[in-house]
CSV table of C-alpha atoms and ligand atoms in Angstrom, one decimal:
chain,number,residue,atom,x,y,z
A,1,UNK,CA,83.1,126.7,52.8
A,2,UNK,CA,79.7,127.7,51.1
A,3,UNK,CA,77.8,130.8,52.9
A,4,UNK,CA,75.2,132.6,51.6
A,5,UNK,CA,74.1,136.1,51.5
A,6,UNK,CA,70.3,137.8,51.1
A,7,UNK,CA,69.7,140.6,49.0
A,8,UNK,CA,65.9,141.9,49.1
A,9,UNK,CA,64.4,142.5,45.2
A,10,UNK,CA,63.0,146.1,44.2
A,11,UNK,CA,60.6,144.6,41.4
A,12,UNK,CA,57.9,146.6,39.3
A,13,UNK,CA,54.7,145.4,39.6
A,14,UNK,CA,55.0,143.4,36.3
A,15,UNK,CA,58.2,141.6,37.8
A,16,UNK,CA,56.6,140.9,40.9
A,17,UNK,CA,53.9,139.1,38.9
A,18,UNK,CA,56.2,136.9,36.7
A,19,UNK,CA,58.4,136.2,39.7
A,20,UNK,CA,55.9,134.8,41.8
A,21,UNK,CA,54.5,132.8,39.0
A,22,UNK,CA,57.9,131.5,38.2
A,23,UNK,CA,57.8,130.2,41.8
A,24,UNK,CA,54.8,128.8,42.1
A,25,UNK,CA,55.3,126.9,38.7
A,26,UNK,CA,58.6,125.8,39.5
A,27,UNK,CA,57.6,124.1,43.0
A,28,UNK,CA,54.9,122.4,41.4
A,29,UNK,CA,57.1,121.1,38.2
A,30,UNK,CA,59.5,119.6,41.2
A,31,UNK,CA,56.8,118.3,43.4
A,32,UNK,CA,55.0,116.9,39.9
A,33,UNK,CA,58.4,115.1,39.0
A,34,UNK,CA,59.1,114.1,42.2
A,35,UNK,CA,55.7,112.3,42.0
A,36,UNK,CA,56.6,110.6,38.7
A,37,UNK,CA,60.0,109.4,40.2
A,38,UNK,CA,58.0,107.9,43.1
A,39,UNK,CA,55.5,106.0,40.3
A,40,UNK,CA,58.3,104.9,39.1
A,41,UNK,CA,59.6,106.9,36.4
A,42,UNK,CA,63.3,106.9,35.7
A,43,UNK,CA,63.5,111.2,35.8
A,44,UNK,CA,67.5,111.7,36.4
A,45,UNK,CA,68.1,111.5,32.7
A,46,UNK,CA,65.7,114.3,31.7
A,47,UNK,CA,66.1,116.7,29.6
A,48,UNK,CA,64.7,120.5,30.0
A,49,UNK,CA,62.7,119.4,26.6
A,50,UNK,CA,61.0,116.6,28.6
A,51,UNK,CA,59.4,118.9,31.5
A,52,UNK,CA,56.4,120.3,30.3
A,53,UNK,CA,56.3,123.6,32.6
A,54,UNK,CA,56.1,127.5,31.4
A,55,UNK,CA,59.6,128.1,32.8
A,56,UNK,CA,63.2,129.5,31.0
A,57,UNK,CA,65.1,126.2,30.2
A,58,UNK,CA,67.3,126.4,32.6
A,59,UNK,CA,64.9,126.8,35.6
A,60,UNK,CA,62.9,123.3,33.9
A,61,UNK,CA,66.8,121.5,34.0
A,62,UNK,CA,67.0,122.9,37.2
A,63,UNK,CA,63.3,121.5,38.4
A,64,UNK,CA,65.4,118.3,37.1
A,65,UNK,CA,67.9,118.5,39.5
A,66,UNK,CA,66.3,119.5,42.5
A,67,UNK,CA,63.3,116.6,42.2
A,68,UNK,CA,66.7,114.2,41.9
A,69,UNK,CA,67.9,115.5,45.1
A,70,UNK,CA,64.1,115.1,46.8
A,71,UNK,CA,63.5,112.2,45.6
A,72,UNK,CA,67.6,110.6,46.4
A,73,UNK,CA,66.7,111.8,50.2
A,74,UNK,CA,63.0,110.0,49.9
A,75,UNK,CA,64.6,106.8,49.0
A,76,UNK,CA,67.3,107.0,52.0
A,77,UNK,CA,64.1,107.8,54.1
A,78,UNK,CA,62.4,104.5,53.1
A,79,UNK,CA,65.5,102.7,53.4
A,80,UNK,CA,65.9,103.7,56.9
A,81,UNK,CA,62.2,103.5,57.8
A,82,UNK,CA,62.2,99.6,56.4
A,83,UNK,CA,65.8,99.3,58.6
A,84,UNK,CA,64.0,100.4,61.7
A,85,UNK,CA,60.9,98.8,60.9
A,86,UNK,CA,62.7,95.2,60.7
A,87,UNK,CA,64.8,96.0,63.6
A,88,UNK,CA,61.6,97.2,65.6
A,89,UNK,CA,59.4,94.5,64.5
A,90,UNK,CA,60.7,91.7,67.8
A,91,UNK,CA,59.5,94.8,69.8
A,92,UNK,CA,56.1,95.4,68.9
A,93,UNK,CA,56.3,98.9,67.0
A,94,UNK,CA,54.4,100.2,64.7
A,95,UNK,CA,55.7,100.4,61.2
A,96,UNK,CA,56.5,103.8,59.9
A,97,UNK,CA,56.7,104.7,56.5
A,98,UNK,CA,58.7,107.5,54.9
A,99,UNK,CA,55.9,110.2,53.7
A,100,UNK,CA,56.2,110.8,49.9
A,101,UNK,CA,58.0,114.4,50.3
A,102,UNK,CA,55.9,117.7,48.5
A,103,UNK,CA,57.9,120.7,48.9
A,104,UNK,CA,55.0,123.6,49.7
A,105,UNK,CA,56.8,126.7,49.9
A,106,UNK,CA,56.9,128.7,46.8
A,107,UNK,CA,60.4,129.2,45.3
A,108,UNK,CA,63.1,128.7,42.6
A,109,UNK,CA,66.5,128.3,42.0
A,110,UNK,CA,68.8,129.4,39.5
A,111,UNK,CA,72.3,127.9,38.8
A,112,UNK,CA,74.9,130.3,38.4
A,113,UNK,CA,75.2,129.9,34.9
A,114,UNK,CA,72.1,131.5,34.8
A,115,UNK,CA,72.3,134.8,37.2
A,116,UNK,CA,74.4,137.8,36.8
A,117,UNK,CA,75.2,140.3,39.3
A,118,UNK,CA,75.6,143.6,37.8
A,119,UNK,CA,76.6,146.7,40.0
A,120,UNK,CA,73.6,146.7,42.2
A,121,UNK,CA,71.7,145.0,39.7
A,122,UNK,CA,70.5,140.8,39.3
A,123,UNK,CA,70.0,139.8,35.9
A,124,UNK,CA,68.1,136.0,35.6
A,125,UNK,CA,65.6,134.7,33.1
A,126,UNK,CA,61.9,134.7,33.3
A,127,UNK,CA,58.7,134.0,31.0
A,128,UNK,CA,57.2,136.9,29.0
A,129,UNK,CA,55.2,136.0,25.9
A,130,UNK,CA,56.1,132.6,25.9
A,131,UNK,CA,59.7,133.4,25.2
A,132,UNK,CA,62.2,133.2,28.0
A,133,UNK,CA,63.7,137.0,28.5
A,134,UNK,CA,66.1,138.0,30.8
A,135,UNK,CA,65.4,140.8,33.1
A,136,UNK,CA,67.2,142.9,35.4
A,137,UNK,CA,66.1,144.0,38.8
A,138,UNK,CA,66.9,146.4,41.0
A,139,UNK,CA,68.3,145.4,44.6
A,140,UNK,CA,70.2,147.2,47.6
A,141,UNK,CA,73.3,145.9,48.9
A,142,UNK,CA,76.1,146.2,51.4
A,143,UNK,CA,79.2,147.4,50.2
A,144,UNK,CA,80.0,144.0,51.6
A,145,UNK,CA,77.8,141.8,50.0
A,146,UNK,CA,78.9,143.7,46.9
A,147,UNK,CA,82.6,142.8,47.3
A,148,UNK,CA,81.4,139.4,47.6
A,149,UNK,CA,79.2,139.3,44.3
A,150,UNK,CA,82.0,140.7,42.5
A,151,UNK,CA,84.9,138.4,44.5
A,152,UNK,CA,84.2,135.1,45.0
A,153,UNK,CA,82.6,132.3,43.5
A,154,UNK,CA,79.3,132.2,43.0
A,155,UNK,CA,76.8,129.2,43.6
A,156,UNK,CA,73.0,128.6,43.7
A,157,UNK,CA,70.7,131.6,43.5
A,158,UNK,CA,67.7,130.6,45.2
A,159,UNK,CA,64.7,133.1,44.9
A,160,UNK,CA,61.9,133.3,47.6
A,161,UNK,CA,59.2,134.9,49.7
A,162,UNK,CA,60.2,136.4,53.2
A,163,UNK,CA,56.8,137.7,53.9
A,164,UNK,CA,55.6,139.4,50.7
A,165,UNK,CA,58.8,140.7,49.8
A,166,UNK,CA,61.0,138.6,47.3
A,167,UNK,CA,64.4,137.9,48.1
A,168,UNK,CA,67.3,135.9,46.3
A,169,UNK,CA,70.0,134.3,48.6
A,170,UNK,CA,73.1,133.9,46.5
A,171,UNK,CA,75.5,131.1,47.5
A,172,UNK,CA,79.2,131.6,47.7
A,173,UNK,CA,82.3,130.1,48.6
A,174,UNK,CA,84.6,131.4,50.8
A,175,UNK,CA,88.1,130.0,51.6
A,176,UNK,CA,89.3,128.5,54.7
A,177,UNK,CA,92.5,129.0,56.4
A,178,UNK,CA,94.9,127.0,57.3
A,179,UNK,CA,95.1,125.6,60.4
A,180,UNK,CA,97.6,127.3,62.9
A,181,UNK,CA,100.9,126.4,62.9
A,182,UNK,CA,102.5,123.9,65.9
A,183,UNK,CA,101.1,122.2,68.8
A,184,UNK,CA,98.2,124.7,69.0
A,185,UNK,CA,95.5,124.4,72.4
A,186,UNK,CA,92.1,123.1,73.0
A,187,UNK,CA,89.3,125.4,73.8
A,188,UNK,CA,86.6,124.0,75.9
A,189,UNK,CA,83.1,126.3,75.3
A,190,UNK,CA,80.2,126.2,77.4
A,191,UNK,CA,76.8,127.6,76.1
A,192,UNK,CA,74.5,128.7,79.1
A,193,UNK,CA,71.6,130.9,79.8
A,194,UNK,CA,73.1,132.8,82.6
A,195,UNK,CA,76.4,133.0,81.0
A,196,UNK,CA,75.5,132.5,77.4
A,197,UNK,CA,78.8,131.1,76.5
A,198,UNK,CA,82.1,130.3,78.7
A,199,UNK,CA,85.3,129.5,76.9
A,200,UNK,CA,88.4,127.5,78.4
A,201,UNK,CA,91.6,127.3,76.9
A,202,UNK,CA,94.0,124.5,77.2
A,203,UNK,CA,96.7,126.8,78.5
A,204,UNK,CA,94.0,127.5,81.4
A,205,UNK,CA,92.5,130.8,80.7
A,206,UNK,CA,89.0,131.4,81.3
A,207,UNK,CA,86.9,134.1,79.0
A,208,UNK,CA,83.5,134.5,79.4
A,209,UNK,CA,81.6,135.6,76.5
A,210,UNK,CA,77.7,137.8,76.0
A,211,UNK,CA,75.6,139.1,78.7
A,212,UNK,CA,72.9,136.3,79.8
A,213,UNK,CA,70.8,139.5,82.0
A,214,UNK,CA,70.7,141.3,79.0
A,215,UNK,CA,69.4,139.1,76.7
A,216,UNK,CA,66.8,137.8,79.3
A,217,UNK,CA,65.8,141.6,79.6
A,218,UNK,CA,65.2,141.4,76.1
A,219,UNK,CA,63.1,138.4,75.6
A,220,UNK,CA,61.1,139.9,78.1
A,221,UNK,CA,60.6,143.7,76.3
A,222,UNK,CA,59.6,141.6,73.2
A,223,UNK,CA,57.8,138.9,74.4
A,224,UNK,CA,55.4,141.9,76.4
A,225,UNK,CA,55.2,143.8,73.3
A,226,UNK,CA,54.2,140.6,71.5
A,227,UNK,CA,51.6,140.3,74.0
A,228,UNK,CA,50.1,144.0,73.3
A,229,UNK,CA,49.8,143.6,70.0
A,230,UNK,CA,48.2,140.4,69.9
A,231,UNK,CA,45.5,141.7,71.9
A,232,UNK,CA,45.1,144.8,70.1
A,233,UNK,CA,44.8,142.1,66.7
A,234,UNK,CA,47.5,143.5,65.0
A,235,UNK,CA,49.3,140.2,63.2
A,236,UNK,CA,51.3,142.4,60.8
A,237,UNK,CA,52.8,144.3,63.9
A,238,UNK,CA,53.3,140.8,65.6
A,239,UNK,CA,55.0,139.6,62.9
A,240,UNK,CA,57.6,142.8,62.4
A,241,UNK,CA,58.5,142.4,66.5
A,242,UNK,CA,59.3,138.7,65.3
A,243,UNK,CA,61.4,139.4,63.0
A,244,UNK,CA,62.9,142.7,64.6
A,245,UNK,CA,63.7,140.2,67.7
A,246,UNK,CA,65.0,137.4,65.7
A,247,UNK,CA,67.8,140.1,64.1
A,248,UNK,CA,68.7,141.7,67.6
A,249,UNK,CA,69.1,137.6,68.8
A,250,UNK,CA,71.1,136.6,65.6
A,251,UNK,CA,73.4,139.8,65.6
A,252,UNK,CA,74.0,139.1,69.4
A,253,UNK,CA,75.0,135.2,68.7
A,254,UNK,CA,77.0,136.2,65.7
A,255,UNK,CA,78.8,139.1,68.3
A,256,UNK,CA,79.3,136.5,70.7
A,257,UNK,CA,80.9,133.5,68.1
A,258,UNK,CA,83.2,136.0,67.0
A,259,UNK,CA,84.6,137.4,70.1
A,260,UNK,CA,85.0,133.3,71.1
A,261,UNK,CA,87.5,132.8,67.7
A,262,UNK,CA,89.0,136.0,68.2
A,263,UNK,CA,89.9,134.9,71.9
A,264,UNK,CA,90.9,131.1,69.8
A,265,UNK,CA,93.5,132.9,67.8
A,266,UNK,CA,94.7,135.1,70.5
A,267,UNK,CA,95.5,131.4,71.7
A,268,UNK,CA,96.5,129.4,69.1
A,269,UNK,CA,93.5,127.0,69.4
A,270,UNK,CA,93.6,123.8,67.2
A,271,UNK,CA,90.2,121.8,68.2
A,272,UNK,CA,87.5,123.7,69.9
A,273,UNK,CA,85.3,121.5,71.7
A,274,UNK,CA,81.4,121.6,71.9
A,275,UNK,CA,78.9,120.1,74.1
A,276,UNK,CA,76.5,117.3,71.9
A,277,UNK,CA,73.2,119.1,71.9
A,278,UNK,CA,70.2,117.0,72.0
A,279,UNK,CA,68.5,116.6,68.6
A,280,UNK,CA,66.2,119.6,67.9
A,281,UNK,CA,63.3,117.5,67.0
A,282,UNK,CA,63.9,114.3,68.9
A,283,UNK,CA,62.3,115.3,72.7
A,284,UNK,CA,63.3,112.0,74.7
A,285,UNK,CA,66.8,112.6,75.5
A,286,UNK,CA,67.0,115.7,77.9
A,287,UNK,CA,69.9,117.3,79.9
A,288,UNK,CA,70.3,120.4,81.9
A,289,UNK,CA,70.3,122.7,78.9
A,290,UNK,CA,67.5,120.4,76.4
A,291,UNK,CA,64.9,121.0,78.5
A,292,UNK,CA,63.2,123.8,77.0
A,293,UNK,CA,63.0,123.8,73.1
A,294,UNK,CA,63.0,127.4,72.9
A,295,UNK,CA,66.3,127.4,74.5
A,296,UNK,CA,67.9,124.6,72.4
A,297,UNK,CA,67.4,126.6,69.2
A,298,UNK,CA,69.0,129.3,70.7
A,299,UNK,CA,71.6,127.3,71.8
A,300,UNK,CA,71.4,125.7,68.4
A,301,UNK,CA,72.5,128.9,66.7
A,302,UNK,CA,75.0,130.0,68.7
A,303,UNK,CA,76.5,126.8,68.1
A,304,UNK,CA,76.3,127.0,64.5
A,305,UNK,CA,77.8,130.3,64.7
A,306,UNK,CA,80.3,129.2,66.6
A,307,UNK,CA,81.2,125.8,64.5
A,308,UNK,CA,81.7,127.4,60.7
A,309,UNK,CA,83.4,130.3,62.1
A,310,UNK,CA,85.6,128.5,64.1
A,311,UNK,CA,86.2,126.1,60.6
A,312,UNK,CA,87.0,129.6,58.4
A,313,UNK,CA,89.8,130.2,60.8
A,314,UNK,CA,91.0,126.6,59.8
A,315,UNK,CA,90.1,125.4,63.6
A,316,UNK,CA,88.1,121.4,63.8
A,317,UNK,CA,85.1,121.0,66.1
A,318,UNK,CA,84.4,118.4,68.2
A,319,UNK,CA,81.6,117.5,69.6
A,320,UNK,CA,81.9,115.8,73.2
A,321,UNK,CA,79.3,113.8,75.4
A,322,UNK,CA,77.0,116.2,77.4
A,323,UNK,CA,76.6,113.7,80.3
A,324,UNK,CA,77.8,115.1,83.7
A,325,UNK,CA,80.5,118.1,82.5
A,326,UNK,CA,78.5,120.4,85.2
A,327,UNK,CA,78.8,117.9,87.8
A,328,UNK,CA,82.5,116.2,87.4
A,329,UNK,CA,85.0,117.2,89.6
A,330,UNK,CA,87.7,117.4,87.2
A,331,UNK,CA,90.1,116.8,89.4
A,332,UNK,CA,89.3,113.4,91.4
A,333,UNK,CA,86.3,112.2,88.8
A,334,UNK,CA,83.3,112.6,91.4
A,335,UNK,CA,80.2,113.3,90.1
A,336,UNK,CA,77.5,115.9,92.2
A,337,UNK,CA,75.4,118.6,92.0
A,338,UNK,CA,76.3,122.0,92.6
A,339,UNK,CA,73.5,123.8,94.0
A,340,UNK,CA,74.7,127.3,94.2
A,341,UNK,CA,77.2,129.4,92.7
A,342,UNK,CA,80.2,127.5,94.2
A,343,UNK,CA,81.0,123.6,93.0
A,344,UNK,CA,82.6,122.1,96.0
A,345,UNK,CA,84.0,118.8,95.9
A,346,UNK,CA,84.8,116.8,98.8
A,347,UNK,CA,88.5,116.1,97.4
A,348,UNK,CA,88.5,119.9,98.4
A,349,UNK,CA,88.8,121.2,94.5
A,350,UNK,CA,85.9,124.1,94.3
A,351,UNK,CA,85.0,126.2,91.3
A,352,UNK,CA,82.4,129.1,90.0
A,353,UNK,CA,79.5,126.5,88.7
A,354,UNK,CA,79.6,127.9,85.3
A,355,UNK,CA,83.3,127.8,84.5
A,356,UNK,CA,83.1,123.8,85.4
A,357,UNK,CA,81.6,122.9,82.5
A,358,UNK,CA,83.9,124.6,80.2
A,359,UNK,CA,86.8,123.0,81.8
A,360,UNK,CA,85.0,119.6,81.6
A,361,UNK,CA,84.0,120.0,77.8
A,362,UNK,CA,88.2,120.9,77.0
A,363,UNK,CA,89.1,117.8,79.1
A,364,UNK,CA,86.4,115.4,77.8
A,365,UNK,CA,87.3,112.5,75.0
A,366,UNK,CA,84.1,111.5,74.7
A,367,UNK,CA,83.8,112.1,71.6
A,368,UNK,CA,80.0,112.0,69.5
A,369,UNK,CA,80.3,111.9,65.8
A,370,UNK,CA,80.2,115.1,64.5
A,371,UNK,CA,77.3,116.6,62.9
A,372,UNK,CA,75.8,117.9,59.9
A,373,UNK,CA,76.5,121.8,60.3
A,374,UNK,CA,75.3,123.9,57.8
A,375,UNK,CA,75.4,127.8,58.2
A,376,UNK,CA,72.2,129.2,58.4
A,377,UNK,CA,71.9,133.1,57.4
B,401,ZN,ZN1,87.2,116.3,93.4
C-alpha cells in the first residue's frame, strides 16, 4: 500500500528562493499544458524538450505527466457531465458542464529517479544560472521516517507550502500482510460522537474504543481559544491553535484505529465492516451521523484510519448500508427509535443504544460498493 511521510525543509535563504520559484513555475507549466490539451493539442507524447519552462528536465517531463493526469480526469468529468446531462434533460435540469480544471496551489513533484535521501539530507535538482544543479537540503526526521527513507521503496516526492514553511511528502510503499489464516470473524465498528467508535466481533465481544467527553472537552478548549484570539486580531495565533488542534484530533483518531486492529487481531478478524458515510460534499442524503459536516469529516478520518490500517494487517473492508442499524432489533427485524440509553424492543430483546449499531453493522449484507480510500497524512 502507498503511504506517505512529511519532512519539513531547513533551506537558506537562496534555496528558499529557487524553491518557491520552482513551484510557482511548475504549476503554471501544468496548468499552461493542461490548457493546450483542452485546445486541443495532442500533449501525452511530449518531450521535456517541447515544454518551454525554466525547470530541471525532469520536473518539465514531470509537468508532462501530471497535465496527462489533469487533463485524463477533465475528460471523465465532461463525459459524465454530458451522461447526466442527457439523462437529466426529460427532467428539466440545467446542463452542467465540467469546469476546465487550473490547479492554484503552488507545488512540484519529483519522480524518484530524481530525489535522493541522504542521512538527514534531500538531494533534488533546481535552476541556478540557467543550468539545472542539484542541491542538498537540510531536514529533521524521525528515526522512523528515517528507517523508512532508507527501507522501502520510494515513490513521488511532492514539494509544497504548509504555511510558509516548505515541506516534501515522500511516497512509499509498504507491504501488506497476509490475511489471517482459517475461518477468521467479522468485526462490526460503529463511529459515534458519544462513543467515538464501538467494535463488535463476530464471536460476540463488545470493545469500545476513545473517549467521546474528552474530545468534546477539547473542541471546546480550542474552539474558546479560537474565539480569543480572533478578537484580539491575532490570525497567525489563530492559525497555530488550528493546526495544534488538528494534530491532537489526528493523533487521537490514529490512537483510536489502532487499538480497533489490535482488538481485530486479538480476534482473528477477516472483514471489518463499516457504516457507508454520506458523501462529504454531496448534502442531500442525511442520517443520524451526516447531519453536521463538521462531524462527517471527523468521522471521515477515523474511517480512513481505520480502513488502510485494517488493509496493512491483510484484513478487507466493507462498507454496509447506513439505513436503520440504530434502530433494528436484531433479533426480530423491527425497526424504532430508541430514545434513551436502553433500546427496548417489544420482542423483549433490549441493548445499551450505542452497542446496537455495532451489532447491526457485523450482521448487515447490505453491502455499498466500496470506496475510493486513499490515506491521508
Ligand atoms: Zn425485537
Amino acid at each position: 500500500m502507498q503511504l506517505s511521510e512529511t519532512v519539513r525543509l531547513y533551506l537558506t535563504k537562496k534555496q528558499y528562493m529557487l524553491v518557491s520559484d520552482m513551484m510557482t513555475t511548475y504549476i503554471a507549466t501544468v496548468n499552461r499544458l493542461v490548457a493546450d490539451a483542452v485546445d486541443g493539442r495532442a500533449i501525452a507524447k511530449l518531450t521535456s524538450k517541447d515544454v518551454d519552462a525554466y525547470l530541471p528536465s525532469a520536473l518539465r517531463n514531470q509537468c508532462i505527466r501530471d497535465a496527462n493526469s489533469v487533463f485524463t480526469r477533465y475528460q471523465k468529468a465532461c463525459r459524465d457531465a454530458d451522461y447526466r446531462n442527457a439523462r437529466g434533460s426529460s427532467h428539466g435540469k440545467g446542463i452542467k458542464q465540467a469546469a476546465v480544471p487550473v490547479l492554484r496551489r503552488p507545488c512540484c513533484y519529483v519522480n524518484n529517479q530524481n530525489f535522493k535521501v541522504n542521512g538527514t539530507d534531500i538531494e533534488f535538482p533546481v535552476m541556478m544560472d540557467g543550468k539545472t544543479k542539484r542541491i542538498s537540503v537540510h531536514t529533521k526526521m524521525t528515526v522512523r521516517q528515517k528507517a523508512i527513507f532508507t527501507g522501502a521503496r520510494l515513490g513521488t516526492m511532492r514539494i509544497v507550502y504548509k504555511g510558509r514553511r516548505i515541506v516534501v511528502q515522500i511516497v512509499y510503499e509498504k507491504p501488506e500482510q497476509d490475511a489471517p489464516a482459517g475461518e477468521g470473524c467479522v468485526m462490526g465498528i460503529d463511529l459515534g460522537i458519544k462513543c467515538p467508535a464501538v467494535s463488535r466481533c463476530s464471536d460476540g465481544s463488545v470493545m469500545f474504543h476513545g473517549n467521546g467527553r474528552r474530545n468534546k472537552a477539547m473542541r471546546r478548549h480550542f474552539a474558546a481559544k479560537r474565539k480569543a484570539l480572533q478578537k484580539a486580531k491575532h490570525p497567525e495565533a489563530v492559525a497555530r491553535i488550528n493546526n495544534k488542534e488538528q494534530r491532537i484530533m489526528k493523533d487521537i483518531d490514529h490512537k483510536i484505529s489502532r487499538g480497533i486492529i489490535n482488538t481485530a487481531k486479538k480476534h482473528n478478524v477477516k472483514v471489518i465492516k463499516m457504516e457507508q458515510l454520506a458523501n462529504i460534499r454531496s448534502t442531500t442524503r442525511k442520517s443520524r451521523k451526516n447531519n453536521h459536516s463538521l462531524h462527517t469529516w471527523s468521522f471521515y478520518r477515523l474511517a480512513q484510519y481505520i480502513e488502510y490500517k485494517a488493509r496493512l494487517a491483510g484484513m478487507t473492508v466493507e462498507y454496509v448500508n447506513p439505513a436503520y442499524t440504530s434502530q433494528t432489533c436484531p433479533v426480530c427485524g423491527h425497526v424504532h427509535h430508541a430514545n434513551d440509553r436502553d433500546y427496548v424492543c417489544r420482542c423483549g430483546f433490549h441493548i445499551h443504544r450505542d452497542l446496537l449499531g455495532a451489532i447491526n453493522i457485523c450482521n448487515s449484507t447490505e453491502y455499498v460498493g466500496g470506496r475510493d480510500a486513499r490515506h491521508a497524512a
